[in-house]
């Protein structure tokens, strides 16, 4: 029996419960694999009147999935009001994330999809991690720095080599060691999760025009180029550093499998511009598959029937794809 995808609902007052329910509605149209939602099932009932099946064991999911949305309940989210987050809901989101991660880590689930959370609410509960990625990494026994965030859409994959830091700090953080670590994890994950045997990695420069041969900055010459040469010596197919302003049009994207970018917005702006409704965040470097829809809690539209399920559907499909490739790699080994 196929193990299910495990989805933590995220903040119960956000759009996570609705996009999960609407993804189940699209299960036949999009050929989705069986999945189970983990969280307070009342959050689903607040925004959707479809059939729900309470499950206590993941072996039950495949049996009920065709007729109802399976939900493994984490109780006590308080009074759930869509669009009105509170601390009880944030605590419920953490419990759901903990349980969902444990189920996948134990092998009961085949992949993890995490729903959107409010970091501001989480921090008020005493949550000490920068985000869900770092939480999942620690639970998997992986150092935070070894978990790499990749954003993916139907025609683009990007890795921000620095993430949630001020732009002024990026030049100091962009070291040869950082670039090597991110690129190695990315290359291995492209092979393991997507079956790309010789992934093509392209680096965007930090500065305009990739530094213009040092006239607009020397990071490309003094930091990025030595790292790229080392990666090539290791046998990786690497190109760059390239001017970021010409790397993301359709013809340019045909020349690489993943773009590695020095800072957050340089990676996320093109991804979200091109694939806003179906962008996926996938964490590389973990012993489990973890994806997430690339959007936030959207409290402003929660409960209004306006949430688009595209990114959640894409996250489920990518989790299924990556888990399938990993299983094939294991069998081949």
Short mmCIF file of C-alpha atoms in Angstrom, two decimals:
data_model
loop_
_atom_site.label_atom_id
_atom_site.label_comp_id
_atom_site.label_asym_id
_atom_site.label_seq_id
_atom_site.Cartn_x
_atom_site.Cartn_y
_atom_site.Cartn_z
CA UNK A 1 0.00 0.00 0.00
CA UNK A 2 1.36 3.42 -0.98
CA UNK A 3 2.29 5.57 1.98
CA UNK A 4 0.55 8.95 1.98
CA UNK A 5 1.92 12.45 1.67
CA UNK A 6 1.62 14.17 5.08
CA UNK A 7 0.52 17.83 5.09
CA UNK A 8 0.70 20.02 8.16
CA UNK A 9 -2.12 22.58 7.95
CA UNK A 10 -0.09 25.58 9.05
CA UNK A 11 -1.83 28.38 10.91
CA UNK A 12 -5.51 27.35 11.26
CA UNK A 13 -6.62 30.95 10.71
CA UNK A 14 -4.74 31.21 7.41
CA UNK A 15 -5.51 29.84 3.95
CA UNK A 16 -3.74 26.51 4.54
CA UNK A 17 -6.88 24.57 5.54
CA UNK A 18 -8.79 25.90 2.50
CA UNK A 19 -6.05 25.20 -0.04
CA UNK A 20 -5.64 21.66 1.33
CA UNK A 21 -9.38 21.03 1.05
CA UNK A 22 -9.54 22.47 -2.45
CA UNK A 23 -6.57 20.34 -3.43
CA UNK A 24 -8.54 17.27 -2.36
CA UNK A 25 -11.40 18.53 -4.56
CA UNK A 26 -8.95 18.49 -7.47
CA UNK A 27 -7.55 15.03 -6.67
CA UNK A 28 -8.95 13.37 -9.81
CA UNK A 29 -8.34 16.26 -12.19
CA UNK A 30 -4.71 16.65 -11.08
CA UNK A 31 -4.07 12.93 -10.39
CA UNK A 32 -2.94 13.62 -6.83
CA UNK A 33 -1.55 10.82 -4.67
CA UNK A 34 -3.23 10.06 -1.34
CA UNK A 35 -2.48 12.66 1.32
CA UNK A 36 -3.52 13.38 4.89
CA UNK A 37 -3.93 16.76 6.59
CA UNK A 38 -2.54 17.14 10.11
CA UNK A 39 -4.08 19.80 12.33
CA UNK A 40 -7.36 20.79 13.97
CA UNK A 41 -10.11 19.48 11.69
CA UNK A 42 -12.37 22.35 12.79
CA UNK A 43 -10.13 24.61 10.69
CA UNK A 44 -11.25 22.66 7.61
CA UNK A 45 -14.91 22.83 8.62
CA UNK A 46 -14.73 26.63 9.00
CA UNK A 47 -13.90 27.10 5.31
CA UNK A 48 -15.19 24.01 3.47
CA UNK A 49 -18.30 21.85 3.61
CA UNK A 50 -16.85 18.76 1.91
CA UNK A 51 -16.46 15.29 3.43
CA UNK A 52 -13.80 14.77 6.09
CA UNK A 53 -12.64 11.43 7.48
CA UNK A 54 -10.90 11.42 10.84
CA UNK A 55 -7.99 8.96 10.81
CA UNK A 56 -5.83 7.77 13.66
CA UNK A 57 -3.42 5.69 11.59
CA UNK A 58 -1.80 6.52 8.26
CA UNK A 59 -2.69 3.06 6.99
CA UNK A 60 -6.29 4.29 6.89
CA UNK A 61 -5.57 7.14 4.47
CA UNK A 62 -5.59 5.19 1.22
CA UNK A 63 -8.84 3.49 2.22
CA UNK A 64 -10.80 6.72 2.69
CA UNK A 65 -9.02 9.15 0.34
CA UNK A 66 -11.29 8.57 -2.65
CA UNK A 67 -14.40 9.56 -0.69
CA UNK A 68 -13.21 12.04 1.94
CA UNK A 69 -10.33 14.25 2.97
CA UNK A 70 -8.36 12.34 5.63
CA UNK A 71 -7.49 14.45 8.68
CA UNK A 72 -5.27 13.44 11.58
CA UNK A 73 -6.46 15.78 14.28
CA UNK A 74 -4.31 17.90 16.53
CA UNK A 75 -6.82 19.33 18.96
CA UNK A 76 -7.05 22.56 20.91
CA UNK A 77 -6.44 25.34 18.39
CA UNK A 78 -8.79 27.50 20.43
CA UNK A 79 -11.59 29.47 18.78
CA UNK A 80 -10.64 29.33 15.12
CA UNK A 81 -11.71 32.39 13.15
CA UNK A 82 -10.38 32.55 9.59
CA UNK A 83 -8.31 35.68 9.13
CA UNK A 84 -7.85 36.26 12.86
CA UNK A 85 -4.66 34.55 14.05
CA UNK A 86 -3.96 34.00 17.72
CA UNK A 87 -1.41 32.27 19.91
CA UNK A 88 -3.49 29.11 20.40
CA UNK A 89 -3.65 28.67 16.66
CA UNK A 90 0.10 29.20 16.35
CA UNK A 91 0.74 26.57 19.04
CA UNK A 92 -1.53 24.17 17.16
CA UNK A 93 0.48 24.82 13.98
CA UNK A 94 3.70 23.89 15.78
CA UNK A 95 2.17 20.69 17.17
CA UNK A 96 0.91 19.77 13.72
CA UNK A 97 4.33 20.41 12.21
CA UNK A 98 6.01 18.32 14.92
CA UNK A 99 3.64 15.40 14.40
CA UNK A 100 3.75 15.56 10.60
CA UNK A 101 7.56 15.67 10.58
CA UNK A 102 7.75 12.73 12.95
CA UNK A 103 5.39 10.65 10.83
CA UNK A 104 7.49 11.16 7.72
CA UNK A 105 10.77 10.76 9.60
CA UNK A 106 9.53 7.42 10.95
CA UNK A 107 8.61 6.19 7.47
CA UNK A 108 4.85 6.16 8.00
CA UNK A 109 4.49 8.99 5.46
CA UNK A 110 6.44 9.20 2.21
CA UNK A 111 6.92 12.99 2.11
CA UNK A 112 6.13 16.14 4.08
CA UNK A 113 4.28 19.21 2.83
CA UNK A 114 4.11 22.13 5.26
CA UNK A 115 1.29 24.67 5.20
CA UNK A 116 1.93 28.40 5.68
CA UNK A 117 2.51 29.79 9.15
CA UNK A 118 2.80 33.27 10.64
CA UNK A 119 6.34 33.72 11.94
CA UNK A 120 5.24 36.69 14.01
CA UNK A 121 2.69 34.50 15.83
CA UNK A 122 5.13 31.60 16.17
CA UNK A 123 7.79 33.78 17.76
CA UNK A 124 5.29 34.90 20.41
CA UNK A 125 4.80 31.26 21.43
CA UNK A 126 8.53 30.85 22.12
CA UNK A 127 9.34 29.27 18.74
CA UNK A 128 13.10 29.84 18.38
CA UNK A 129 13.69 28.83 14.78
CA UNK A 130 13.91 31.29 11.87
CA UNK A 131 11.21 29.26 10.11
CA UNK A 132 9.76 25.81 9.50
CA UNK A 133 12.78 24.78 7.39
CA UNK A 134 15.18 25.03 10.32
CA UNK A 135 12.72 23.26 12.62
CA UNK A 136 12.36 20.32 10.22
CA UNK A 137 16.12 20.19 9.65
CA UNK A 138 16.84 19.92 13.37
CA UNK A 139 14.20 17.23 13.83
CA UNK A 140 15.92 15.31 11.04
CA UNK A 141 19.33 15.68 12.69
CA UNK A 142 20.64 18.09 10.06
CA UNK A 143 22.47 21.33 10.88
CA UNK A 144 20.50 24.40 9.87
CA UNK A 145 23.21 25.57 7.49
CA UNK A 146 23.10 22.27 5.60
CA UNK A 147 19.42 22.64 4.71
CA UNK A 148 19.14 24.50 1.42
CA UNK A 149 15.97 26.27 0.27
CA UNK A 150 15.08 25.87 -3.39
CA UNK A 151 12.07 27.51 -5.03
CA UNK A 152 10.68 25.79 -8.09
CA UNK A 153 8.05 26.44 -10.73
CA UNK A 154 7.19 24.64 -13.98
CA UNK A 155 10.07 26.31 -15.84
CA UNK A 156 12.51 27.60 -13.23
CA UNK A 157 14.40 26.44 -10.12
CA UNK A 158 16.27 28.92 -7.94
CA UNK A 159 18.39 28.69 -4.79
CA UNK A 160 19.02 31.83 -2.71
CA UNK A 161 22.47 31.32 -1.16
CA UNK A 162 21.58 33.77 1.61
CA UNK A 163 17.99 34.03 2.76
CA UNK A 164 16.37 36.22 5.40
CA UNK A 165 19.17 38.67 6.08
CA UNK A 166 19.54 42.41 5.38
CA UNK A 167 20.89 43.15 1.91
CA UNK A 168 23.77 45.11 3.45
CA UNK A 169 25.01 41.90 5.12
CA UNK A 170 25.07 39.78 1.97
CA UNK A 171 28.60 40.64 0.69
CA UNK A 172 30.12 39.63 4.02
CA UNK A 173 28.15 36.37 4.12
CA UNK A 174 28.93 35.37 0.54
CA UNK A 175 32.08 33.29 1.03
CA UNK A 176 33.77 30.60 -1.03
CA UNK A 177 32.83 28.07 1.64
CA UNK A 178 29.15 29.08 1.54
CA UNK A 179 29.00 28.85 -2.25
CA UNK A 180 30.68 25.44 -2.27
CA UNK A 181 28.34 24.06 0.40
CA UNK A 182 25.15 25.33 -1.27
CA UNK A 183 26.20 24.13 -4.71
CA UNK A 184 27.20 20.65 -3.55
CA UNK A 185 23.92 20.11 -1.70
CA UNK A 186 21.98 21.45 -4.68
CA UNK A 187 23.75 19.22 -7.19
CA UNK A 188 23.20 16.08 -5.11
CA UNK A 189 19.54 16.96 -4.56
CA UNK A 190 18.94 17.57 -8.27
CA UNK A 191 20.13 14.04 -8.93
CA UNK A 192 18.33 12.46 -5.99
CA UNK A 193 15.01 14.34 -6.11
CA UNK A 194 14.61 15.00 -9.83
CA UNK A 195 16.65 12.29 -11.53
CA UNK A 196 18.94 14.78 -13.31
CA UNK A 197 22.22 12.89 -13.56
CA UNK A 198 24.40 15.85 -14.60
CA UNK A 199 22.63 18.96 -13.33
CA UNK A 200 23.58 22.29 -14.87
CA UNK A 201 24.14 24.96 -12.22
CA UNK A 202 24.19 28.65 -13.15
CA UNK A 203 25.29 31.41 -10.77
CA UNK A 204 24.00 34.95 -10.90
CA UNK A 205 26.50 37.65 -10.01
CA UNK A 206 26.05 39.70 -6.87
CA UNK A 207 26.57 43.05 -8.57
CA UNK A 208 24.94 44.62 -11.65
CA UNK A 209 26.30 43.05 -14.86
CA UNK A 210 28.08 40.48 -12.68
CA UNK A 211 30.50 43.16 -11.56
CA UNK A 212 31.51 44.33 -15.07
CA UNK A 213 35.01 42.82 -14.71
CA UNK A 214 35.50 44.47 -11.34
CA UNK A 215 34.27 47.94 -12.29
CA UNK A 216 31.02 47.46 -10.34
CA UNK A 217 32.31 45.25 -7.53
CA UNK A 218 34.90 42.55 -7.01
CA UNK A 219 32.88 39.80 -5.29
CA UNK A 220 32.49 37.94 -8.58
CA UNK A 221 36.25 37.91 -9.14
CA UNK A 222 37.49 37.38 -5.61
CA UNK A 223 34.79 35.11 -4.15
CA UNK A 224 32.48 33.61 -6.73
CA UNK A 225 34.95 32.71 -9.47
CA UNK A 226 37.30 30.73 -7.18
CA UNK A 227 34.33 28.74 -5.84
CA UNK A 228 33.06 28.05 -9.35
CA UNK A 229 36.50 26.87 -10.48
CA UNK A 230 36.64 24.50 -7.48
CA UNK A 231 33.21 23.09 -8.34
CA UNK A 232 34.27 22.52 -11.94
CA UNK A 233 37.38 20.71 -10.69
CA UNK A 234 35.01 18.42 -8.77
CA UNK A 235 33.24 17.53 -12.02
CA UNK A 236 30.14 19.69 -11.69
CA UNK A 237 28.60 21.44 -14.69
CA UNK A 238 28.75 25.04 -13.49
CA UNK A 239 28.51 28.35 -15.31
CA UNK A 240 28.79 31.96 -14.23
CA UNK A 241 28.81 34.30 -12.54
CA UNK A 242 26.31 35.71 -15.04
CA UNK A 243 24.41 38.99 -15.16
CA UNK A 244 21.16 38.45 -13.28
CA UNK A 245 19.13 40.76 -15.52
CA UNK A 246 19.51 38.45 -18.53
CA UNK A 247 19.31 35.07 -16.81
CA UNK A 248 15.59 34.56 -16.40
CA UNK A 249 13.98 35.03 -19.81
CA UNK A 250 12.71 31.91 -21.57
CA UNK A 251 15.72 31.24 -23.82
CA UNK A 252 18.21 31.77 -20.99
CA UNK A 253 16.36 29.34 -18.71
CA UNK A 254 16.86 26.57 -21.27
CA UNK A 255 20.58 26.68 -20.53
CA UNK A 256 20.52 25.55 -16.90
CA UNK A 257 18.60 23.34 -14.47
CA UNK A 258 18.91 25.55 -11.39
CA UNK A 259 20.08 29.11 -10.73
CA UNK A 260 22.00 29.90 -7.54
CA UNK A 261 21.65 33.51 -6.47
CA UNK A 262 23.59 35.46 -3.83
CA UNK A 263 20.57 37.01 -2.14
CA UNK A 264 16.91 36.31 -1.40
CA UNK A 265 15.03 38.64 -3.73
CA UNK A 266 17.34 38.00 -6.66
CA UNK A 267 16.04 34.41 -6.62
CA UNK A 268 12.45 34.89 -5.49
CA UNK A 269 11.41 37.85 -7.65
CA UNK A 270 11.71 35.99 -10.99
CA UNK A 271 10.22 32.80 -9.53
CA UNK A 272 7.19 34.56 -8.07
CA UNK A 273 6.74 36.76 -11.13
CA UNK A 274 6.65 33.79 -13.48
CA UNK A 275 4.98 31.16 -11.28
CA UNK A 276 3.15 32.93 -8.46
CA UNK A 277 0.23 30.49 -8.30
CA UNK A 278 2.25 27.28 -8.55
CA UNK A 279 5.61 28.00 -6.96
CA UNK A 280 6.99 25.42 -4.53
CA UNK A 281 9.56 25.66 -1.75
CA UNK A 282 11.52 22.40 -1.48
CA UNK A 283 14.18 21.88 1.19
CA UNK A 284 17.33 20.22 -0.10
CA UNK A 285 19.81 18.30 2.02
CA UNK A 286 17.29 16.52 4.28
CA UNK A 287 16.91 12.76 4.73
CA UNK A 288 13.19 13.24 4.01
CA UNK A 289 11.32 15.04 1.24
CA UNK A 290 9.85 18.35 2.38
CA UNK A 291 8.00 20.84 0.21
CA UNK A 292 5.79 23.83 0.89
CA UNK A 293 3.57 26.11 -1.20
CA UNK A 294 5.49 29.29 -1.91
CA UNK A 295 3.03 31.70 -0.33
CA UNK A 296 2.11 32.93 3.11
CA UNK A 297 -0.92 32.66 5.37
CA UNK A 298 -2.86 35.37 3.45
CA UNK A 299 -5.02 36.17 6.48
CA UNK A 300 -6.71 38.93 4.48
CA UNK A 301 -8.52 36.44 2.23
CA UNK A 302 -8.81 33.48 4.63
CA UNK A 303 -12.33 32.13 4.85
CA UNK A 304 -13.58 34.13 1.84
CA UNK A 305 -13.35 31.36 -0.73
CA UNK A 306 -10.64 33.22 -2.65
CA UNK A 307 -7.57 31.11 -1.86
CA UNK A 308 -6.00 29.52 -4.94
CA UNK A 309 -4.89 25.91 -4.36
CA UNK A 310 -2.37 25.86 -7.22
CA UNK A 311 0.76 26.14 -5.10
CA UNK A 312 -0.46 23.49 -2.63
CA UNK A 313 -1.26 21.13 -5.49
CA UNK A 314 2.17 21.82 -6.99
CA UNK A 315 3.81 21.15 -3.60
CA UNK A 316 2.00 17.81 -3.32
CA UNK A 317 2.99 16.80 -6.85
CA UNK A 318 6.62 17.82 -6.34
CA UNK A 319 6.77 15.93 -3.04
CA UNK A 320 5.40 12.87 -4.82
CA UNK A 321 7.90 13.25 -7.68
CA UNK A 322 10.87 13.64 -5.34
CA UNK A 323 9.80 10.71 -3.15
CA UNK A 324 9.42 8.54 -6.25
CA UNK A 325 12.90 9.44 -7.52
CA UNK A 326 14.40 8.77 -4.09
CA UNK A 327 12.77 5.35 -3.96
CA UNK A 328 14.20 4.51 -7.38
CA UNK A 329 17.67 5.60 -6.25
CA UNK A 330 17.38 3.35 -3.20
CA UNK A 331 16.32 0.38 -5.32
CA UNK A 332 19.10 1.00 -7.81
CA UNK A 333 21.64 1.09 -5.00
#
